[in-house]
Each structure stands twice: as structure tokens, then as C-alpha cells.
XYZ file of C-alpha atoms in Angstrom:
730
model
C 193.872 28.897 249.115
C 195.837 31.005 251.536
C 195.865 34.683 250.649
C 199.287 36.190 250.166
C 200.629 38.713 252.604
C 200.080 42.374 251.627
C 202.889 44.727 250.793
C 204.200 46.312 253.978
C 207.165 48.026 255.472
C 210.019 45.976 256.722
C 209.469 45.616 260.457
C 212.791 47.070 261.459
C 212.637 50.139 259.264
C 210.926 52.502 261.680
C 211.069 56.172 260.757
C 212.626 58.093 263.615
C 211.189 61.487 264.511
C 213.683 64.344 264.700
C 214.255 63.967 268.431
C 215.182 60.315 268.022
C 217.574 60.768 265.093
C 220.841 58.865 265.644
C 222.829 61.981 264.816
C 221.133 63.901 267.604
C 223.120 64.726 270.699
C 221.561 64.623 274.121
C 221.271 68.216 275.266
C 219.837 70.586 277.774
C 216.670 72.620 277.484
C 213.909 74.463 279.288
C 210.902 73.018 281.060
C 207.335 74.233 281.128
C 206.963 76.673 284.086
C 203.587 75.082 284.788
C 205.448 71.956 285.877
C 206.983 73.924 288.735
C 203.572 75.128 289.868
C 201.967 71.696 289.634
C 204.832 70.136 291.592
C 204.659 72.729 294.383
C 202.242 70.738 296.635
C 204.569 67.737 296.521
C 207.530 70.000 297.327
C 205.695 71.369 300.396
C 204.926 67.842 301.587
C 208.638 67.066 301.437
C 209.225 69.679 304.168
C 208.463 66.869 306.609
C 211.743 66.519 308.571
C 211.525 62.721 308.416
C 211.443 62.890 304.600
C 214.066 65.636 304.348
C 216.510 63.777 306.593
C 217.497 61.718 303.534
C 219.147 64.894 302.200
C 221.581 66.060 304.937
C 222.425 69.404 303.315
C 218.809 70.480 302.960
C 217.971 69.018 306.381
C 220.551 71.383 307.938
C 219.069 74.229 305.874
C 215.583 73.431 307.190
C 216.871 73.419 310.778
C 218.476 76.808 310.101
C 215.199 78.136 308.685
C 213.329 76.901 311.745
C 215.923 78.559 314.011
C 215.684 81.918 312.231
C 211.895 81.667 312.422
C 212.140 81.434 316.203
C 214.642 84.291 316.357
C 212.462 86.455 314.106
C 209.476 85.836 316.374
C 211.484 86.563 319.524
C 213.188 89.657 318.069
C 210.992 90.956 315.235
C 212.670 92.863 312.421
C 212.125 93.261 308.696
C 215.599 91.912 308.003
C 215.010 88.850 310.164
C 211.715 87.996 308.486
C 213.150 88.464 304.989
C 216.058 86.149 305.749
C 213.678 83.592 307.275
C 211.374 83.672 304.263
C 214.221 83.121 301.805
C 215.711 80.298 303.847
C 212.382 78.481 303.744
C 212.168 79.163 300.017
C 215.631 77.628 299.623
C 214.349 74.377 301.115
C 211.138 74.488 299.072
C 213.050 75.139 295.837
C 215.324 72.173 296.528
C 212.297 69.971 297.143
C 210.719 71.389 293.999
C 213.568 70.081 291.829
C 213.014 66.531 293.085
C 209.220 66.882 292.915
C 209.310 67.993 289.263
C 211.544 65.044 288.350
C 209.207 62.622 290.111
C 206.052 64.213 288.718
C 207.023 63.385 285.143
C 207.152 59.705 285.902
C 204.043 59.807 288.090
C 202.025 61.512 285.366
C 203.061 58.782 282.957
C 202.250 56.083 285.513
C 198.804 57.560 286.198
C 198.051 57.473 282.483
C 199.179 53.871 282.245
C 197.220 52.844 285.323
C 194.096 54.438 283.906
C 194.545 52.574 280.616
C 194.944 49.281 282.435
C 191.687 49.815 284.324
C 189.768 50.801 281.199
C 191.126 48.254 278.735
C 188.724 45.503 277.688
C 190.201 42.317 276.225
C 188.581 40.144 273.564
C 189.638 36.704 274.762
C 189.403 33.785 272.339
C 188.452 30.409 273.769
C 189.411 27.308 271.817
C 191.414 29.244 269.225
C 193.964 27.320 267.184
C 196.266 28.511 264.358
C 194.301 28.599 261.117
C 190.997 28.044 262.888
C 188.060 29.405 260.824
C 185.703 31.991 262.295
C 182.974 30.336 264.349
C 185.150 27.481 265.571
C 186.165 29.395 268.697
C 184.406 31.542 271.286
C 185.103 35.255 271.799
C 184.327 36.879 275.155
C 184.962 40.368 276.573
C 186.876 40.472 279.858
C 188.811 43.079 281.797
C 192.531 43.279 281.071
C 193.229 42.445 284.714
C 191.527 39.052 284.310
C 193.964 37.796 281.663
C 196.394 35.028 282.562
C 199.560 33.717 280.972
C 198.665 31.652 277.887
C 195.342 33.396 277.134
C 194.772 34.311 273.490
C 193.225 37.675 272.589
C 192.403 39.432 269.336
C 193.166 43.140 268.868
C 192.012 45.227 265.911
C 192.743 48.742 264.654
C 191.908 51.401 267.254
C 191.993 48.993 270.215
C 194.507 48.788 273.057
C 196.672 45.719 273.544
C 195.352 44.393 276.881
C 198.573 42.774 278.131
C 202.158 41.840 277.339
C 202.352 39.064 274.783
C 203.552 37.727 271.439
C 201.801 38.151 268.103
C 200.919 34.660 266.852
C 198.881 35.698 263.831
C 198.783 38.800 261.645
C 200.775 41.987 261.262
C 199.899 45.481 262.498
C 201.241 48.964 263.068
C 201.490 49.741 266.810
C 201.547 53.117 268.570
C 203.773 52.793 271.679
C 203.843 56.517 272.514
C 201.595 56.142 275.579
C 204.174 53.820 277.132
C 207.468 55.201 275.935
C 206.919 58.653 274.464
C 208.053 57.392 271.042
C 205.856 59.056 268.437
C 206.744 56.888 265.433
C 204.622 53.722 265.066
C 206.344 50.351 264.859
C 205.482 47.135 263.039
C 204.719 43.970 265.008
C 204.084 40.649 263.253
C 204.016 36.938 263.889
C 206.935 34.680 263.157
C 209.612 37.375 263.127
C 211.991 38.988 265.557
C 209.449 41.710 266.334
C 206.497 39.743 267.571
C 206.397 41.039 271.156
C 203.770 43.634 272.098
C 203.326 45.595 275.308
C 200.108 46.079 277.215
C 198.689 49.592 276.926
C 199.917 50.195 273.372
C 197.422 50.897 270.601
C 196.933 49.018 267.323
C 196.761 51.510 264.466
C 196.027 49.188 261.558
C 195.042 45.636 260.666
C 194.294 42.811 263.095
C 196.544 40.656 265.277
C 196.076 37.682 267.548
C 198.200 37.844 270.701
C 199.144 35.155 273.224
C 199.540 36.712 276.695
C 202.933 35.990 278.291
C 202.529 37.608 281.739
C 200.242 37.115 284.701
C 198.687 40.160 286.455
C 201.278 42.161 288.380
C 204.172 40.925 286.225
C 203.666 43.044 283.111
C 205.879 45.842 281.861
C 203.160 48.271 282.905
C 203.332 47.065 286.500
C 207.127 47.168 286.582
C 207.216 50.644 285.086
C 204.642 52.021 287.541
C 206.585 50.499 290.420
C 209.804 51.994 289.110
C 208.640 55.581 288.631
C 206.625 55.664 291.851
C 209.238 54.044 294.070
C 209.613 56.415 297.035
C 212.548 54.344 298.309
C 214.717 54.901 295.239
C 218.131 53.479 296.055
C 221.071 55.822 295.712
C 223.861 54.741 293.385
C 227.478 54.299 294.600
C 228.611 57.593 293.028
C 225.611 59.365 294.508
C 226.372 57.944 297.953
C 230.007 59.037 297.670
C 228.978 62.562 296.668
C 226.445 62.665 299.511
C 229.213 61.750 301.946
C 231.366 64.568 300.570
C 228.508 67.039 300.975
C 227.917 65.892 304.557
C 231.588 66.381 305.420
C 231.627 69.854 303.854
C 228.473 70.774 305.757
C 230.023 69.592 309.024
C 233.216 71.584 308.396
C 231.308 74.793 307.661
C 229.029 74.216 310.641
C 232.049 74.063 312.954
C 233.559 77.126 311.264
C 230.385 79.193 311.693
C 229.955 78.156 315.321
C 233.433 79.519 316.076
C 232.636 82.970 314.692
C 230.709 84.192 317.749
C 233.470 83.327 320.266
C 236.082 84.771 317.886
C 234.050 87.946 317.596
C 233.842 88.277 321.388
C 237.556 87.599 321.739
C 238.424 90.254 319.162
C 235.939 92.690 320.733
C 233.963 92.835 317.516
C 230.887 95.043 317.428
C 228.860 91.821 317.629
C 229.663 91.793 321.356
C 229.896 95.546 321.777
C 226.125 95.979 321.739
C 224.372 94.540 324.756
C 220.779 95.216 323.871
C 218.623 93.321 321.433
C 217.734 96.382 319.366
C 221.388 97.126 318.635
C 222.102 93.542 317.684
C 219.089 93.456 315.396
C 219.872 96.833 313.863
C 223.431 95.764 313.081
C 222.258 92.458 311.551
C 224.628 90.383 313.634
C 222.264 88.072 315.461
C 222.075 84.330 315.109
C 220.115 84.984 311.915
C 223.297 86.237 310.304
C 225.264 83.195 311.413
C 222.585 80.876 310.034
C 222.589 82.857 306.786
C 226.342 82.448 306.541
C 226.111 78.691 307.176
C 223.405 78.157 304.557
C 225.328 80.177 301.990
C 228.578 78.308 302.637
C 227.323 74.718 302.558
C 226.768 73.229 299.048
C 223.016 73.827 298.913
C 222.913 74.074 295.113
C 224.086 70.548 294.380
C 222.437 69.319 297.580
C 219.084 70.510 296.262
C 219.568 69.139 292.744
C 221.378 65.848 293.374
C 218.306 63.652 293.718
C 216.603 65.291 290.722
C 219.636 64.553 288.518
C 219.454 60.823 289.260
C 215.687 60.598 288.781
C 215.872 62.556 285.518
C 218.587 60.236 284.183
C 216.320 57.211 284.515
C 213.433 59.202 283.061
C 215.507 60.015 279.962
C 216.023 56.296 279.434
C 212.275 55.676 279.613
C 211.744 58.404 277.013
C 214.048 56.433 274.726
C 212.126 53.188 275.204
C 214.561 51.668 277.709
C 213.443 50.354 281.083
C 216.277 50.521 283.639
C 215.854 48.333 286.695
C 218.148 50.518 288.827
C 220.058 53.783 288.814
C 223.244 51.779 289.368
C 222.954 50.408 285.829
C 222.498 53.909 284.383
C 225.666 55.107 286.105
C 227.621 52.025 285.050
C 226.621 52.675 281.437
C 228.488 55.967 281.591
C 231.767 54.155 282.334
C 231.388 51.225 279.905
C 234.412 50.598 277.684
C 233.660 47.106 276.277
C 230.424 46.180 274.519
C 229.471 42.596 273.637
C 226.719 42.120 271.069
C 224.980 38.903 270.177
C 224.858 38.534 266.392
C 221.477 36.946 265.686
C 218.630 39.357 266.287
C 221.003 42.022 267.553
C 223.492 42.863 264.835
C 221.529 41.010 262.183
C 217.773 40.870 261.687
C 217.715 37.357 263.150
C 215.660 35.879 260.342
C 217.443 35.096 257.089
C 216.471 37.418 254.267
C 216.678 37.148 250.500
C 219.625 39.183 249.244
C 220.412 37.834 245.762
C 219.094 35.658 242.918
C 221.643 33.473 241.094
C 220.460 32.106 237.754
C 221.642 28.858 236.175
C 222.352 28.437 232.459
C 220.276 30.579 230.081
C 217.576 31.409 232.640
C 216.868 35.139 232.858
C 216.714 37.104 236.089
C 213.014 37.873 235.626
C 212.221 34.195 234.970
C 213.864 33.159 238.245
C 212.297 36.113 240.082
C 208.817 35.186 238.837
C 209.235 31.571 239.976
C 210.683 32.618 243.350
C 207.782 35.027 243.911
C 205.015 32.560 242.984
C 206.491 29.751 245.089
C 206.747 32.078 248.139
C 203.377 33.867 248.116
C 201.853 31.386 250.553
C 205.042 30.978 252.588
C 204.319 32.814 255.866
C 207.795 32.214 257.292
C 210.037 35.285 257.632
C 212.262 33.844 254.892
C 209.312 33.412 252.530
C 208.102 36.938 253.214
C 211.558 38.326 252.555
C 211.659 36.650 249.129
C 208.334 38.238 248.190
C 209.532 41.645 249.388
C 212.884 41.320 247.613
C 211.358 40.423 244.257
C 208.723 43.137 244.575
C 211.311 45.815 245.408
C 213.843 44.808 242.755
C 211.601 43.795 239.855
C 208.331 45.534 240.704
C 206.330 42.331 240.269
C 202.826 42.415 241.796
C 202.167 40.282 244.842
C 198.965 38.754 243.466
C 198.251 35.055 243.760
C 196.887 33.315 240.616
C 193.343 31.977 240.831
C 192.827 28.294 241.685
C 196.482 27.856 242.580
C 197.228 24.761 244.649
C 199.767 25.567 247.323
C 202.311 22.955 248.377
C 203.238 23.598 252.032
C 206.729 22.995 253.336
C 207.303 19.728 255.156
C 210.320 18.278 256.907
C 209.967 15.171 254.741
C 210.242 16.895 251.343
C 212.178 19.972 252.503
C 210.378 21.887 249.757
C 207.359 24.106 249.234
C 205.781 25.545 246.116
C 202.671 25.945 243.991
C 200.875 24.104 241.178
C 199.206 26.270 238.538
C 196.551 24.227 236.646
C 196.123 24.592 232.898
C 194.276 27.705 231.830
C 194.946 29.485 235.095
C 198.663 30.055 234.864
C 200.259 33.208 233.639
C 200.275 33.688 229.840
C 203.988 33.068 229.443
C 203.720 29.666 231.120
C 202.182 27.942 228.103
C 200.138 25.469 230.188
C 200.249 23.667 233.553
C 203.155 24.878 235.632
C 204.605 23.430 238.815
C 207.122 25.368 240.899
C 209.251 24.127 243.786
C 211.560 25.941 246.195
C 213.663 24.440 248.974
C 216.938 22.779 249.940
C 219.261 22.353 246.971
C 219.513 18.569 247.290
C 215.743 18.167 247.659
C 214.949 20.350 244.638
C 217.653 18.626 242.579
C 216.055 15.278 243.406
C 212.611 16.607 242.358
C 214.048 17.787 239.020
C 215.539 14.352 238.321
C 212.327 12.582 239.357
C 210.456 14.689 236.792
C 212.766 13.868 233.892
C 215.089 16.833 234.171
C 218.844 17.161 234.433
C 220.609 19.036 237.198
C 223.221 21.431 235.744
C 226.744 21.428 237.094
C 226.414 25.182 237.722
C 224.099 24.445 240.651
C 226.983 23.165 242.754
C 228.977 26.336 242.065
C 226.044 28.549 243.110
C 225.429 26.572 246.278
C 229.113 26.654 247.193
C 229.286 30.408 246.551
C 226.351 31.114 248.870
C 227.538 28.733 251.595
C 231.089 30.144 251.572
C 229.733 33.608 252.327
C 227.818 32.302 255.340
C 224.441 32.312 253.596
C 221.779 29.665 252.998
C 220.999 28.545 249.419
C 217.448 27.765 248.309
C 217.078 26.178 244.884
C 214.114 26.985 242.593
C 212.836 24.704 239.826
C 209.835 24.422 237.500
C 208.070 21.775 235.477
C 206.102 23.066 232.461
C 203.204 20.874 231.311
C 204.352 17.380 230.416
C 207.900 18.492 229.719
C 210.909 17.750 231.900
C 211.596 19.775 235.007
C 214.484 22.204 234.987
C 216.406 24.041 237.622
C 216.147 27.848 237.391
C 218.599 29.068 239.976
C 219.350 29.735 243.629
C 218.006 32.236 246.161
C 220.696 33.571 248.495
C 219.357 33.882 252.057
C 221.644 35.651 254.474
C 221.719 37.173 257.917
C 221.257 40.812 256.943
C 223.094 43.347 259.063
C 220.724 46.005 260.368
C 221.151 49.351 258.576
C 223.274 52.099 260.094
C 225.301 49.826 262.378
C 228.709 50.607 260.865
C 228.254 54.341 261.476
C 227.036 53.832 265.021
C 229.843 51.420 265.891
C 232.275 54.046 264.608
C 230.583 56.466 267.004
C 231.093 54.026 269.857
C 234.757 53.796 268.903
C 235.065 57.571 269.205
C 233.571 57.261 272.687
C 236.357 54.832 273.619
C 234.144 51.737 273.590
C 235.396 48.484 272.034
C 232.712 46.382 270.305
C 232.831 42.586 270.178
C 230.335 40.453 268.218
C 229.550 37.106 269.814
C 228.060 34.338 267.664
C 227.746 30.584 267.344
C 228.583 30.754 263.622
C 231.797 29.370 262.171
C 234.770 31.765 261.931
C 234.325 32.380 258.184
C 230.693 33.465 258.521
C 231.440 35.391 261.716
C 234.262 37.350 260.065
C 232.072 38.249 257.077
C 229.320 39.605 259.338
C 231.826 41.363 261.614
C 233.492 43.117 258.677
C 230.148 44.194 257.247
C 228.880 45.500 260.592
C 232.134 47.266 261.486
C 232.724 45.761 264.949
C 236.225 45.785 266.440
C 236.426 42.057 267.171
C 234.349 38.864 267.174
C 234.077 35.590 269.046
C 232.979 32.705 266.795
C 231.468 29.325 267.715
C 230.696 30.777 271.117
C 228.856 28.776 273.758
C 227.138 30.408 276.753
C 230.206 29.446 278.772
C 232.474 31.210 276.273
C 230.431 34.419 276.525
C 230.579 34.303 280.298
C 234.335 33.671 280.267
C 234.937 36.599 277.896
C 233.001 38.990 280.137
C 234.891 37.838 283.237
C 238.204 38.245 281.399
C 237.339 41.817 280.397
C 236.191 42.646 283.928
C 239.374 41.179 285.387
C 241.274 43.629 283.187
C 239.503 46.544 284.828
C 236.914 47.102 282.103
C 233.209 47.716 282.584
C 231.283 45.487 280.199
C 227.907 45.990 278.555
C 226.131 43.097 276.882
C 223.106 43.092 274.607
C 221.208 39.931 273.782
C 217.806 38.390 273.287
C 218.086 34.627 273.730
C 217.972 32.247 276.689
C 221.597 31.356 275.961
C 222.468 35.049 276.517
C 220.990 35.114 280.039
C 224.171 34.123 281.985
C 226.224 36.747 280.137
C 223.549 39.419 280.633
C 223.533 38.693 284.367
C 227.348 38.841 284.624
C 227.762 42.054 282.618
C 227.901 45.395 284.406
C 225.171 46.622 282.041
C 222.945 43.895 280.592
C 220.528 45.188 277.928
C 217.916 42.618 276.926
C 215.857 43.015 273.774
C 212.127 43.310 274.450
C 211.437 40.832 271.642
C 213.762 38.347 273.322
C 213.009 35.538 275.722
C 211.735 36.015 279.263
C 214.976 34.546 280.620
C 217.022 37.226 278.844
C 214.786 40.048 280.082
C 214.916 38.801 283.660
C 218.715 38.457 283.584
C 219.441 41.946 282.230
C 219.269 45.145 284.249
C 217.800 47.056 281.297
C 215.168 46.176 278.679
C 215.158 47.863 275.281
C 211.566 48.085 274.090
C 212.647 48.824 270.516
C 214.927 45.750 270.416
C 217.522 47.928 268.715
C 221.128 46.991 269.614
C 222.353 50.428 268.604
C 220.241 51.810 271.461
C 223.249 51.016 273.654
C 224.758 54.229 272.253
C 221.856 56.228 273.682
C 222.188 54.323 276.956
C 225.916 55.061 277.210
C 225.338 58.720 276.311
C 222.666 59.057 278.993
C 224.951 57.390 281.541
C 227.818 59.697 280.647
C 225.463 62.668 280.648
C 224.268 61.745 284.139
C 227.831 61.635 285.481
C 228.826 64.832 283.645
C 225.738 66.697 284.867
C 226.371 65.689 288.444
C 230.045 66.676 288.233
C 229.351 69.957 286.435
C 226.724 71.112 288.912
C 228.931 70.058 291.840
C 231.749 72.220 290.441
C 229.295 75.091 289.921
C 227.902 74.726 293.449
C 231.304 74.799 295.110
C 232.575 77.623 292.897
C 229.622 79.926 293.537
C 230.320 79.819 297.285
C 233.309 82.100 296.638
C 231.074 85.034 295.684
C 229.065 84.506 298.857
C 232.268 84.762 300.920
C 232.962 88.154 299.320
C 229.397 89.255 300.127
C 228.858 88.077 303.708
C 232.300 88.122 305.370
C 233.012 91.821 304.607
C 229.498 92.617 305.784
C 230.145 90.883 309.120
C 233.677 92.069 309.900
C 234.281 95.141 307.725
C 233.057 97.528 310.420
C 235.675 96.406 312.936
C 238.497 95.441 310.594
C 238.641 98.055 307.806
C 241.107 95.901 305.889
C 238.389 93.269 305.503
C 236.175 95.858 303.806
C 238.585 95.734 300.858
C 237.140 92.291 300.108
C 233.794 93.953 299.333
C 234.776 94.061 295.656
C 231.119 94.092 294.612
C 230.653 97.333 296.605
C 227.389 96.111 298.063
C 225.175 98.791 299.643
C 225.181 97.720 303.293
C 225.884 94.700 305.507
C 222.194 93.802 305.679
C 221.632 94.149 301.917
C 224.778 92.109 301.249
C 223.636 89.233 303.475
C 220.078 89.300 302.123
C 221.336 89.381 298.504
C 223.555 86.353 299.092
C 220.676 84.419 300.682
C 218.302 85.312 297.832
C 220.845 84.222 295.208
C 221.427 80.989 297.117
C 217.715 80.164 296.774
C 217.034 81.444 293.268
C 219.983 79.643 291.645
C 218.431 76.277 292.552
C 215.272 77.090 290.590
C 217.338 78.456 287.703
C 219.280 75.187 287.439
C 216.291 72.822 287.633
C 215.894 72.662 283.807
C 219.591 71.817 283.417
C 219.398 69.147 286.122
C 216.379 67.517 284.465
C 217.567 67.701 280.856
C 221.243 67.184 281.586
C 224.435 68.881 280.469
C 224.927 68.620 276.711
C 227.123 65.652 275.782
C 229.184 65.047 272.651
C 231.487 62.042 272.091
C 235.023 63.096 273.028
C 237.850 62.116 275.348
C 237.527 62.303 279.115
C 240.232 64.995 279.303
C 238.484 67.291 276.832
C 235.132 66.794 278.575
C 236.675 67.627 281.951
C 238.437 70.717 280.597
C 235.296 71.940 278.837
C 233.043 71.531 281.863
C 235.560 73.101 284.256
C 235.757 76.160 282.045
C 232.003 76.435 281.543
C 230.650 75.418 284.960
C 233.683 76.053 287.140
C 234.367 79.542 285.780
C 230.633 80.130 285.354
C 230.063 79.234 288.987
C 232.850 81.615 289.928
C 231.811 84.663 287.879
C 228.021 84.472 287.544
C 227.260 84.832 291.286
C 229.248 88.092 291.507
C 227.072 89.644 288.819
C 223.855 88.133 290.180
C 224.455 89.151 293.802
C 225.328 92.693 292.742
C 222.145 92.876 290.658
C 220.054 91.542 293.552
C 221.683 94.038 295.930
C 220.700 96.942 293.666
C 217.135 95.602 293.404
C 216.869 95.059 297.176
C 217.968 98.611 297.935
C 215.536 99.914 295.309
C 212.478 98.040 296.554
C 213.244 97.750 300.292
C 214.287 101.184 301.537
C 216.379 101.257 304.671
C 217.696 97.718 304.304
């Protein structure tokens, strides 16, 4: 006799920790200061000019720092050495932002690589489904020796040695080592959550896994390659912004180079002094010109730009999404049409019991008892759902009677059930009891073959279930030598995953149109679409229809995101601007998409879109801040350079800085320190809430544009006071 499945949570009902709550908004926050210290060696290594050349703004800053170093050596002065030190710190701080962003991923990759080396697999040779213990051979091998098709057993406390599918058993899995997700998830055979990832830990029970990847092809390998890729490709928006920064740097470079000839022409005091001591004392050497250049070019965004992109992809990994490129993350921020496959995406994928319809004078508990007993040995997802439904609604125990003879389902009979011999049935049975469950026509035929009569009400029940897009399963019993009778119908339906209506409403507020794509008939498709709350649906869709719909939307100027899990979704996933494949889906789907959702949760697209929008908003906000804070530097350095010759220019010294040298040094110090101050914001991102593009733009211009305009005035004045206090004579 096959033991019934134990009571367990539904596989899709995973409790979200507070930081993964759907109502949560992606926001900014602080980082551990120790991360800055630990990333410092990597930041120093990035001072290599060959490495820094990828960032033109900081490359120019490094050249300026090298030039002031030479000038400080040739013409020593305290002012010159202070400026030189802070220019080098500016470059180091910019490198530090990128190093911290990369270190998060590298730390995770090192942990994963260590787990892969240490994991031992228990490979089963000769294992077959239902094979008794002793009929197969178990051997211990390294995880790296596993090949596609190998079968391994994993028990509570052990690590899953490789990517694969659960083919026997059910277990709670801890995926936090891979994804950072603290809540355990359920993985089981036969359902839409059978896929497991190498490096995750089994918390309970025992599962048998068939490996689906060869060495070097696993999620672990792809993730390590992703986070450690030194040649991270820049996205189109990032390239465009880089070009803008290069042009601004070139313009300011030309402007600064013209200051010395202009000063000579206007007989400025820069040319009035002919000896080195006078030039140094007045702070008007090449050091000052380099200081002016570094303060005018957009060093703030230049130092943080790379970190923003890396952090955006890292935020996706933290939410159990593997992005194959930064381009996909950016595209997600501009998505305005979302296509969702119905089966396994909007619905659970496996039909679930949702209702019991009795026939004649049969009571609900009578039908529930028969449905439960006939499904205890049914290990299909549908059979399990019947057991769970009856247990939840009626509280009936999931205990199999002794000496029960189980009747397995077969394509010939289209039925399954159980025979309860005399003396072993439940007390209310009154003797030998046979129960059958299956297709309505098959069960009706069994009732007639056993002397019973099929009630007319059966047709009405079957028609009612079918019209709603569900699948009817009839249940019948035969008591002792008496005639068989039909008890009722179990309504199996594609159950919409909980919380979808609310999240689709959230997508609507973000300006995203949702379209459900399904192969079902229009009646069933409309019922599911209305229940889920999508904006539109495409029924009886073929792979060609999905592809045509995406191309039509793209031709209309829309960016399209597509989620799916089947092989028939692969062409559409490849065509979409953002293709999100479910991790529990087929290999073809995962290879076609440019993102993989490890949770196989279609509503995760909301997180993906939010992160994409947050990435674009963060980049734009910090660019506005960087350009705006240059204004305060103009009011600090230009009066310091020309106020002595042109008294009218001194009126621009609205901060009333102490002296020309303290003004220049204060501006340079602020230019370096602000990069470090903004690293947490660059890594965590600007807070995002669903709203229109106009309101987002207005909000960020007020906060970061005006903030970038006003904050530097206060900061530079504060630094000037501190400099004068601690460096007398500056």
C-alpha cells in the first residue's frame, strides 16, 4: 500500500519576510562603513591608468592629480601638497564606489564557489521510480563530477549538489545562500515547483533529484561569471551619459586652458609675479588651474556611474532574479506592455480542487469523504489538491485505512480509486466499500456496470463545471453487494495565484498594460482574465500569435516584457525587450529569456520594473545633483582667482570664504567627500513610488536639483571654517 502524502503547505504560499513584502517600496539606505574599508585595496588597484581609462572623467582627474604631484615636488608648499592629496583621494573615492558595488557580488560568488567545492553528492545508480531500497547503488561523489541525467538523493541538512528537478518527494528548501531570500520555499515532484538550484540547502524531508545541467552550465556558474565579469558591458543609456560627460569634460578643459593666457592679457596678478615663491604664495600656479578643472567637470556622477549600474543588477539578484545583462535591467524601467502566459504564470499550472458538487440527496461530507479516500494514493498534483481541499474545508484526517487496495489511474479506465475490504472500512460504510474517481463518462459507465443508475443531475454538474473553464471529476461508490451510485462531481480549475489582482492594479498605476496569453478557448480565457484583473487577453494563442502580438506592440513604439515558462514561450521571450523566464520552466524558456526568476513568481515583474525605473531615476537624479553642485564651486574658486584684480568679481564670494587658498582647498575637499557621501544612495538607489513620469521628474528635480544647488554652499562654507581652524595660515 502506498502511504498517503503528509499534510503540508501549498508550494506557492511562501511567507515573505518584511523586506520582500509586495507593499514595500524600493528605497535608499546606509551601508556598513566596514564595506568601504574592505573595498579600499580594490579601489587602489583601480588607480592603474589602463583600468581607469574606461572612465574618462576620473581618468582626467587622475592626470590632474599626477600633474599637481609633480608641481608640488618641484615647488613645495603646504597648499600644493594638500590640493594634491585631495585630488588623489577624489580618484580613490570614485574607485571605492565601484569597488564596493563589485565586492558585494564577489563575496556572494566566493561563498557559492566554496560551497560547490565542498558539496558531496549521493549519486544513485540504477534508480527507478518506486524502486525499493537495496535495488540501486548509492555512491558519494564530488558535485563537480555530476553529469546531466544523474540521479541524486538529498536529505534534511544537506546541500543540493547541482541544478535539477525533484522526481520524488517534497521538501522545504533554504535558498538564502544563493539569492539572499530568507524564507524557505517548498519544492516537490510532479508540480510546477519541482526545480532546485545547486548550492541550496534542504531543511526537511528527503527528495530525489535528476540533474539537468553539466558542469560549467549551472546557475551557480552563470551567477559567478556574471558578478565577477570585469568586462561588464555598458548599457545604451550609460554610454550616452558617458558621452555627455566626456563632452562636458572637454569643454571645461578648453575653458581652463584659456584662463592663463586671459590672465596674462588682462595683466592679472597671476602674471605680475615673476618668481616661484610669489606664485606659490598667491596660490595661482598650475595647481590652481587643475583644481578648477577637477571641480568643474562632473566628477560626482563620473565617480558613481559605474556603481549605479552594478548595484542595479545586484538588487535584482537579491530579489531572486538573474539578469543576463544590464541592458535588460534598463529596458525594464521603460516597459509599458506586459505579456503573461496563463498556465504556471497567472495560474498555478496544475488544476486544483475548488468545489464539491453533490448529486441528489448526497451530503457534502459524504462526497468529501469519498473524494478524500479515493485520492489518498493519488500522487498527481490534482490528487494532492483534492486531499488538501477536503482537509482544509472539512477537517478530515489524511489517514489511509488499513489493508486498503488502491486502484491506480490508467488511460484505459480513466479512473482511480480504492477498495475497502469488509471489516476494515470506516464504521459508517456498513461493509465492503469501493470508491472510484475519474472522468464523468468513465465513472458513469462503472456505476451502470455495477447495477446503478446515473442521475440526470450529473449532466448539469458537468456542464456547469465545463462552462466555467474547469475540469469535472465524478465520484461514485459501491457499498457491499448493493448497486453503485454516483455521489457528485469535483470541480478542478486553474486557480489564479493569490494577490495578482492587487499587483496588476499596481502595474496599471505604473502605466503598464497587462495582457494574458493562453491557448484556452475565449470563454475560459475571459473567466481567468476577469478573476486575475488583467487589462486584456489573447485566447487560443499559438507561439506564432504570441510572437505577432509582441511585434505589433513594438511597432507601436512600446517596450514589451514577457513572462513564461514553457518551450512554446521561447520565441516570444526572445523577441520581447525584457523576457523573464520562470526558473521552474523548461530549459528552452530560460535560454531564450534575458532574465530568470528563481521564485517562478510572475508578479516579480513588478519588482523588476521598479528596479529598472529606480536605476534610471538614480542615474538621472545624481547627474542633476552633480551638475548643480558645480555652481557652488564656481562661487568658491572664481572669486578666489580673480577677486584680487577685479574687485567686482569679489562680490561673487557670497559665502565670504576666508582666503583664496582656503576657498580653493574647501572646494576640492567637498568635491572628494561628496562622492563618498553619495555611495550609499548610489548602491541602494533613489526611493521609487509608482507615479507618473512628470511627477517623478518634478520631485527629483526639486530634491536633487535644488539639493545639489544649495547643499554645496553650506558644505563648502563649513569646510572653509574647519580648514582655517585646523590649518593656520592657509
